[in-house]
Tab-separated table of C-alpha atoms in Angstrom:
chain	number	residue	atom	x	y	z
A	1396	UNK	CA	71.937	-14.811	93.027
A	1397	UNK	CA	71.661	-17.506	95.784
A	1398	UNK	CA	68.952	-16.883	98.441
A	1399	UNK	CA	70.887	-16.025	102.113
A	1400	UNK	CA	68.961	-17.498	104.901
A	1401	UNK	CA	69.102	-14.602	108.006
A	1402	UNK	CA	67.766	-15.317	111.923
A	1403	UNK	CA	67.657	-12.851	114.309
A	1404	UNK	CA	69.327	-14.476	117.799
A	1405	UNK	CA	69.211	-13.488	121.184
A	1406	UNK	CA	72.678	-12.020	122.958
A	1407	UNK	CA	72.548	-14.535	125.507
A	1408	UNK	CA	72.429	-17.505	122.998
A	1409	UNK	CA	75.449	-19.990	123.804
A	1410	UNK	CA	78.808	-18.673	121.378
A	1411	UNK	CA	78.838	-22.332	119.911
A	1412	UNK	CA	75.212	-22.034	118.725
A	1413	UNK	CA	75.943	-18.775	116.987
A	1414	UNK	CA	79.233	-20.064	115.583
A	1415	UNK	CA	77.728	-22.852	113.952
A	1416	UNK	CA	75.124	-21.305	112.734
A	1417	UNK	CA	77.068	-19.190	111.159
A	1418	UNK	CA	79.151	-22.204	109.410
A	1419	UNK	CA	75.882	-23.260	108.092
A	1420	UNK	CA	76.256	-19.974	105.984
A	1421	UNK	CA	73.395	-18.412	107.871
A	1422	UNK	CA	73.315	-15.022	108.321
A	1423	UNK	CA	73.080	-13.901	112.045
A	1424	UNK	CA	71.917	-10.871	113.638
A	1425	UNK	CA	72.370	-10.525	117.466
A	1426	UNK	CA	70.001	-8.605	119.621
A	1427	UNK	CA	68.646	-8.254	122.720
A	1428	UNK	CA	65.238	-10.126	122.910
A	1429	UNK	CA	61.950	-9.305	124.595
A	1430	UNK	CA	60.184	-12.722	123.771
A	1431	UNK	CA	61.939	-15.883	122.257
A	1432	UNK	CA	65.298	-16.941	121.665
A	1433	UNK	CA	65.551	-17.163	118.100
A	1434	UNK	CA	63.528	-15.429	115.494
A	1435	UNK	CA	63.329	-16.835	111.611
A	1436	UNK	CA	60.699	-14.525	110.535
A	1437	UNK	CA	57.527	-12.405	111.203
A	1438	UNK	CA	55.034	-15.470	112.029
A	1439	UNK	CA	58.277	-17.942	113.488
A	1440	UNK	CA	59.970	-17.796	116.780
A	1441	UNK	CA	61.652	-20.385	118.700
A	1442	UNK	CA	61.981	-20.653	122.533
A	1443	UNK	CA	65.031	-22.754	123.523
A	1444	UNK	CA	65.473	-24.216	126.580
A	1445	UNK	CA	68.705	-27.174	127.653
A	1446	UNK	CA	67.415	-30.068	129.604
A	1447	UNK	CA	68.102	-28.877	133.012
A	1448	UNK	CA	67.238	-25.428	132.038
A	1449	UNK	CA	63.719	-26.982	131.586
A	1450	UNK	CA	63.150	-28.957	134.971
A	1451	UNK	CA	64.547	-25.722	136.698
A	1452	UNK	CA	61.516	-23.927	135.122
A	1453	UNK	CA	59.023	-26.089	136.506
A	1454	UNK	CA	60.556	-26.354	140.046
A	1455	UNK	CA	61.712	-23.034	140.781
A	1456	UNK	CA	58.783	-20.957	138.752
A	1457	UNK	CA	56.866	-22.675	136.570
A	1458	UNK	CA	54.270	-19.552	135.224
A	1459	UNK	CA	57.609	-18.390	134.460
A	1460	UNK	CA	57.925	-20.757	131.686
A	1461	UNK	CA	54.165	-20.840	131.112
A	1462	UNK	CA	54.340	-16.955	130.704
A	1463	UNK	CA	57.642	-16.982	128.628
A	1464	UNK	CA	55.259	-19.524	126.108
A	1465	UNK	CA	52.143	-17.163	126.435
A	1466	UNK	CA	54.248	-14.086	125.332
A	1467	UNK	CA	55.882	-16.009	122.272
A	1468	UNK	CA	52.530	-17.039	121.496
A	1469	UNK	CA	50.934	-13.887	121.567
A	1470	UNK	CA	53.654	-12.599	119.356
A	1471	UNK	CA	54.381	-14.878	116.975
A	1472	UNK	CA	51.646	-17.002	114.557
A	1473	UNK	CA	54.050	-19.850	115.153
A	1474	UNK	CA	55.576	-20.316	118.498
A	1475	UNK	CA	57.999	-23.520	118.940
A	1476	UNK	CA	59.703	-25.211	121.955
A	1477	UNK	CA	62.795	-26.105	121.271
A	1478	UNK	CA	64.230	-28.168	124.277
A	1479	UNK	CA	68.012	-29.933	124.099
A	1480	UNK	CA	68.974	-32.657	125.680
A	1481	UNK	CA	65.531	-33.407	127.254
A	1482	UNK	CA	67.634	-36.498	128.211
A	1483	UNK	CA	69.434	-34.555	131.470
A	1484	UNK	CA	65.490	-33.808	132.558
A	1485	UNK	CA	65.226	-36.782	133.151
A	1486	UNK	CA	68.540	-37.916	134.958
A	1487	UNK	CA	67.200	-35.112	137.193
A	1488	UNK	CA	65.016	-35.522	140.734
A	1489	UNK	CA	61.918	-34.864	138.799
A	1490	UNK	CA	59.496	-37.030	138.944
A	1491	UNK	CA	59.289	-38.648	135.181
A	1492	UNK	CA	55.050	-38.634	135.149
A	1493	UNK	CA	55.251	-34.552	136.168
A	1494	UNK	CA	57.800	-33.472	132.995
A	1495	UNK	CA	55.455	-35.412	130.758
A	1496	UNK	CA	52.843	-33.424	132.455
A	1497	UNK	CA	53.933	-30.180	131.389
A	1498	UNK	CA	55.321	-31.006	127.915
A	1499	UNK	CA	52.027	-32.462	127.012
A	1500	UNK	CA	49.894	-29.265	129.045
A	1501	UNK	CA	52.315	-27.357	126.273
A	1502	UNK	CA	51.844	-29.128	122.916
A	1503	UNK	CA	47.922	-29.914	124.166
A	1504	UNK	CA	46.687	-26.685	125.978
A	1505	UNK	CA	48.730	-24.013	124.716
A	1506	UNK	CA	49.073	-25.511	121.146
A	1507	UNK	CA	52.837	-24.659	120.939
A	1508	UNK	CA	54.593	-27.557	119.225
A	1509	UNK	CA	57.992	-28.918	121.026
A	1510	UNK	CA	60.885	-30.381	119.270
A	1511	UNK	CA	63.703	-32.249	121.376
A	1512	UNK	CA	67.259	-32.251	120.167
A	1513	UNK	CA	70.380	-33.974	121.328
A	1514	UNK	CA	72.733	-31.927	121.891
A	1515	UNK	CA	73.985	-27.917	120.228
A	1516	UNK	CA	74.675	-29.244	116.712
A	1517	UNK	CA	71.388	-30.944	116.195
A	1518	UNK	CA	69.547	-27.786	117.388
A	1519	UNK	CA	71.452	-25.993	114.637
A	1520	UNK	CA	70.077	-28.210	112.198
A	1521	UNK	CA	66.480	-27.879	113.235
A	1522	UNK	CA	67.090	-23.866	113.145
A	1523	UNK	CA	68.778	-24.693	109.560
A	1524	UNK	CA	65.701	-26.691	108.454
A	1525	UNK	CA	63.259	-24.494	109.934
A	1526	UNK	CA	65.322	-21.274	108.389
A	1527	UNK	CA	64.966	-22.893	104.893
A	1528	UNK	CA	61.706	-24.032	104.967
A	1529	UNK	CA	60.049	-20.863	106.577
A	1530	UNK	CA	61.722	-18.155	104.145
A	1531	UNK	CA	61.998	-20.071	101.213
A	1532	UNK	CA	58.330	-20.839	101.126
A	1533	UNK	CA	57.944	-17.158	101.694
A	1534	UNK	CA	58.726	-16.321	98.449
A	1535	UNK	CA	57.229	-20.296	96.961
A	1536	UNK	CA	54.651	-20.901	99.280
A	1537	UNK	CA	53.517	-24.380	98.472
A	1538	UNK	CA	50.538	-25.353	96.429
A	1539	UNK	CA	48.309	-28.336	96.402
A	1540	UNK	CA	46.428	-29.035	93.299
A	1541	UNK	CA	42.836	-29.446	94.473
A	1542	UNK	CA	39.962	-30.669	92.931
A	1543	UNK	CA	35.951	-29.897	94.010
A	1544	UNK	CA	33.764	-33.203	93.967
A	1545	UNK	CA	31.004	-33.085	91.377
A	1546	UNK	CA	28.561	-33.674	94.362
A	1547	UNK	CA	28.946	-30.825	96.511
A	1548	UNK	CA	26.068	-28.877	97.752
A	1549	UNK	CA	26.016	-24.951	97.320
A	1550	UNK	CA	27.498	-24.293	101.001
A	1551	UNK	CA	30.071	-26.836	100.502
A	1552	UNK	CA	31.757	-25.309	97.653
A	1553	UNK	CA	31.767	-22.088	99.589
A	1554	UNK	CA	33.526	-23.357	101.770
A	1555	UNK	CA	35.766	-25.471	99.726
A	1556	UNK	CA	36.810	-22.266	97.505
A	1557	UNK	CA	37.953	-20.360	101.229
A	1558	UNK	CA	39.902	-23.107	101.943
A	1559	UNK	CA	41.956	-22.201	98.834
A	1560	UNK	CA	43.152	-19.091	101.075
A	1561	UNK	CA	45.996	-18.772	103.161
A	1562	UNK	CA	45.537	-20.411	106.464
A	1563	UNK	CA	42.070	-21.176	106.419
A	1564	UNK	CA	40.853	-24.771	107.095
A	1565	UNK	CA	37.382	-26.438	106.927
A	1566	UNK	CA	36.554	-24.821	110.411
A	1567	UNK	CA	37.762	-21.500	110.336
A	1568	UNK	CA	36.355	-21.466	106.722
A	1569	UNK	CA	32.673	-22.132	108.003
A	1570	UNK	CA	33.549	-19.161	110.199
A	1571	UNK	CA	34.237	-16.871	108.065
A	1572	UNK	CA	30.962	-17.851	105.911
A	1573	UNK	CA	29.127	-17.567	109.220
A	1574	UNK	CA	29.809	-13.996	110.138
A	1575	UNK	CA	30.199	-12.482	106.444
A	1576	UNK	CA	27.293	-14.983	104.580
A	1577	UNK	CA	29.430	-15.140	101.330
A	1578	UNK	CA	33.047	-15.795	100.365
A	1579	UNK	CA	32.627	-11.861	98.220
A	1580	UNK	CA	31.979	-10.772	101.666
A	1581	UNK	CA	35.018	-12.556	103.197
A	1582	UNK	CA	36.595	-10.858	100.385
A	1583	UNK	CA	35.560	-7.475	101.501
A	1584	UNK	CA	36.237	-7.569	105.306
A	1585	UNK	CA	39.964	-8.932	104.625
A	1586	UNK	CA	40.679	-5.745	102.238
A	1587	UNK	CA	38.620	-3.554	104.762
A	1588	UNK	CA	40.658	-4.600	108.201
A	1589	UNK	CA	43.832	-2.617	108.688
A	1590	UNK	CA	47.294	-3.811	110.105
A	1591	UNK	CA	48.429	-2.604	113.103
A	1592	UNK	CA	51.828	-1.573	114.614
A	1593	UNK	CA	53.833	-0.540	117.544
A	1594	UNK	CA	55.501	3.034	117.223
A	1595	UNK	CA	58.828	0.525	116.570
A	1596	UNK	CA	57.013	-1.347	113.462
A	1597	UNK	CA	56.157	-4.676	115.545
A	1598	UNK	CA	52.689	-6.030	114.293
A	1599	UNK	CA	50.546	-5.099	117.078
A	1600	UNK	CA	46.493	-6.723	115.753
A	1601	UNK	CA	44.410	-5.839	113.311
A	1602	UNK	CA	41.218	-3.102	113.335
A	1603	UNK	CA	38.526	-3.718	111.181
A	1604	UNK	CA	35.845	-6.121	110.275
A	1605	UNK	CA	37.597	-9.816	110.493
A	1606	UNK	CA	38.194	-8.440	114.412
A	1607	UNK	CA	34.628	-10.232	115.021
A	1608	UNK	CA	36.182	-14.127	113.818
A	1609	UNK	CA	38.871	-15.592	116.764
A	1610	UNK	CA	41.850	-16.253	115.936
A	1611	UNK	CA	42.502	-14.034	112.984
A	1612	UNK	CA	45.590	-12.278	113.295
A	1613	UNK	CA	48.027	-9.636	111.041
A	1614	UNK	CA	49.577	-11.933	109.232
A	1615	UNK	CA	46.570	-14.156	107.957
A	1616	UNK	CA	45.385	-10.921	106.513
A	1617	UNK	CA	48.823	-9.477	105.389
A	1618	UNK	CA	49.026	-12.759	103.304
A	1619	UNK	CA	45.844	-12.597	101.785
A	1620	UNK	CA	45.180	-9.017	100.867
A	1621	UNK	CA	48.196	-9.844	98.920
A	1622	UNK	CA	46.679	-13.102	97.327
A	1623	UNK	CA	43.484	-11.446	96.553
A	1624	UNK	CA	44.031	-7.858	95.539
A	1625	UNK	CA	48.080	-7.923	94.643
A	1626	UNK	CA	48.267	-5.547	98.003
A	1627	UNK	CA	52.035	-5.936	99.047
A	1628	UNK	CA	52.208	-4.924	103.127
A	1629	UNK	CA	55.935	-4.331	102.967
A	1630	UNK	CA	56.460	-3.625	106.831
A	1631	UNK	CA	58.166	-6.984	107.801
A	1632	UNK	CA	58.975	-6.771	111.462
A	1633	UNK	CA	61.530	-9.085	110.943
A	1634	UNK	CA	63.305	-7.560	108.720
A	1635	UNK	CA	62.950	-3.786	110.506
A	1636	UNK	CA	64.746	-5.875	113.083
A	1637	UNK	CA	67.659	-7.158	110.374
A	1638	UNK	CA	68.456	-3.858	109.497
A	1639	UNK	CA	68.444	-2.255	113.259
């Protein structure tokens, strides 16, 4: 049986974005939403903003928008800026230099990646890509073959075997090596930190050892107790939120 792609979209999402998302033979659930505009799963959220809706969020309140990003940041592992027609921002009386000022402060300070569309159609397409990619690789997460240089030292291949986990680069796998000595002790903390959640099954933190290494969150070690000990956290906010 064919895969069906789902997001979860916010009530006050134009009708022509939900309509053709829904000819894209996406499954749609409406709700109303705390933080972000569209949600494709339990690490991906999308903030969407029009052109003018974005240069009125910098003139009129910008730690509105700034707070709106922190939030979906906070929340989500992968926070994106969607912003259509970034074309009318410009054909606004905004000052060119200060709109490249904030969307640079956003992809460079707050880390939250931006992608500009023309109009409602092409931001259905990016939600359609992102849809696909995001929950397909879910259930075939994509592997690259690797292969450890003969000349590696004793600390390097330490840190070369953590990189083989989910979301762990050469930095945060030094990290990890620094605060638990060995990868059988990185091993250890992620099966002895606990998942958190709201009283309405929203992934709150974690509570446990890996607390001590920033920037570790739920879902790093929801995907890796998995990898490394077959442990299956089955308490997907997103899809509590499918089936509200």
């Amino acid at each position: 049986m064919e895969k069906k792609f789902q997001i979860i979209v916010d009530k006050r999402e134009p009708k022509k974005i939900i309509d053709l998302l829904k000819q894209e033979d996406i499954e749609v659930k409406m709700q109303n939403l705390d933080v972000g505009d569209y949600i494709i799963s339990d690490s991906l959220a999308i903030e969407r903003k029009s052109g003018r809706d974005f240069v009125s969020s910098i003139t009129q309140d910008r730690r509105n928008l700034f707070e709106q990003l922190m939030r979906l940041s906070e929340t989500y592992e992968l926070p994106i800026l969607l912003i259509e027609n970034l074309k009318a921002a410009f054909k606004s009386q905004m000052d060119p230099a200060s709109i490249y000022g904030v969307i640079t402060s956003i992809a460079q300070r707050n880390r939250i990646p931006i992608i500009p569309t023309l109009n409602y159609k092409d931001t259905v397409l990016a939600l359609k890509r992102m849809v696909i990619r995001e929950q397909k690789e879910e259930e075939e997460p994509f592997i690259i073959a690797r292969r450890a240089p003969k000349t590696m030292s004793h600390e390097e291949r330490q840190t070369f075997y953590l990189e083989g986990l989910y979301n762990i680069g050469p930095k945060r796998a030094q990290q990890l090596l620094d605060a638990f000595s060995t990868p059988n002790g990185v091993h250890k903390a992620i099966k002895n930190t606990k998942i958190l959640y709201t009283k309405t099954g929203k992934l709150k933190g974690i509570e446990g050892e890996l607390c001590k290494v920033k920037g570790i969150g739920p879902n790093f070690v929801i995907k890796n107790k998995k990898l490394l000990f077959n442990m299956d956290i089955n308490n997907s906010k997103f899809q509590k939120k499918l089936k509200d």
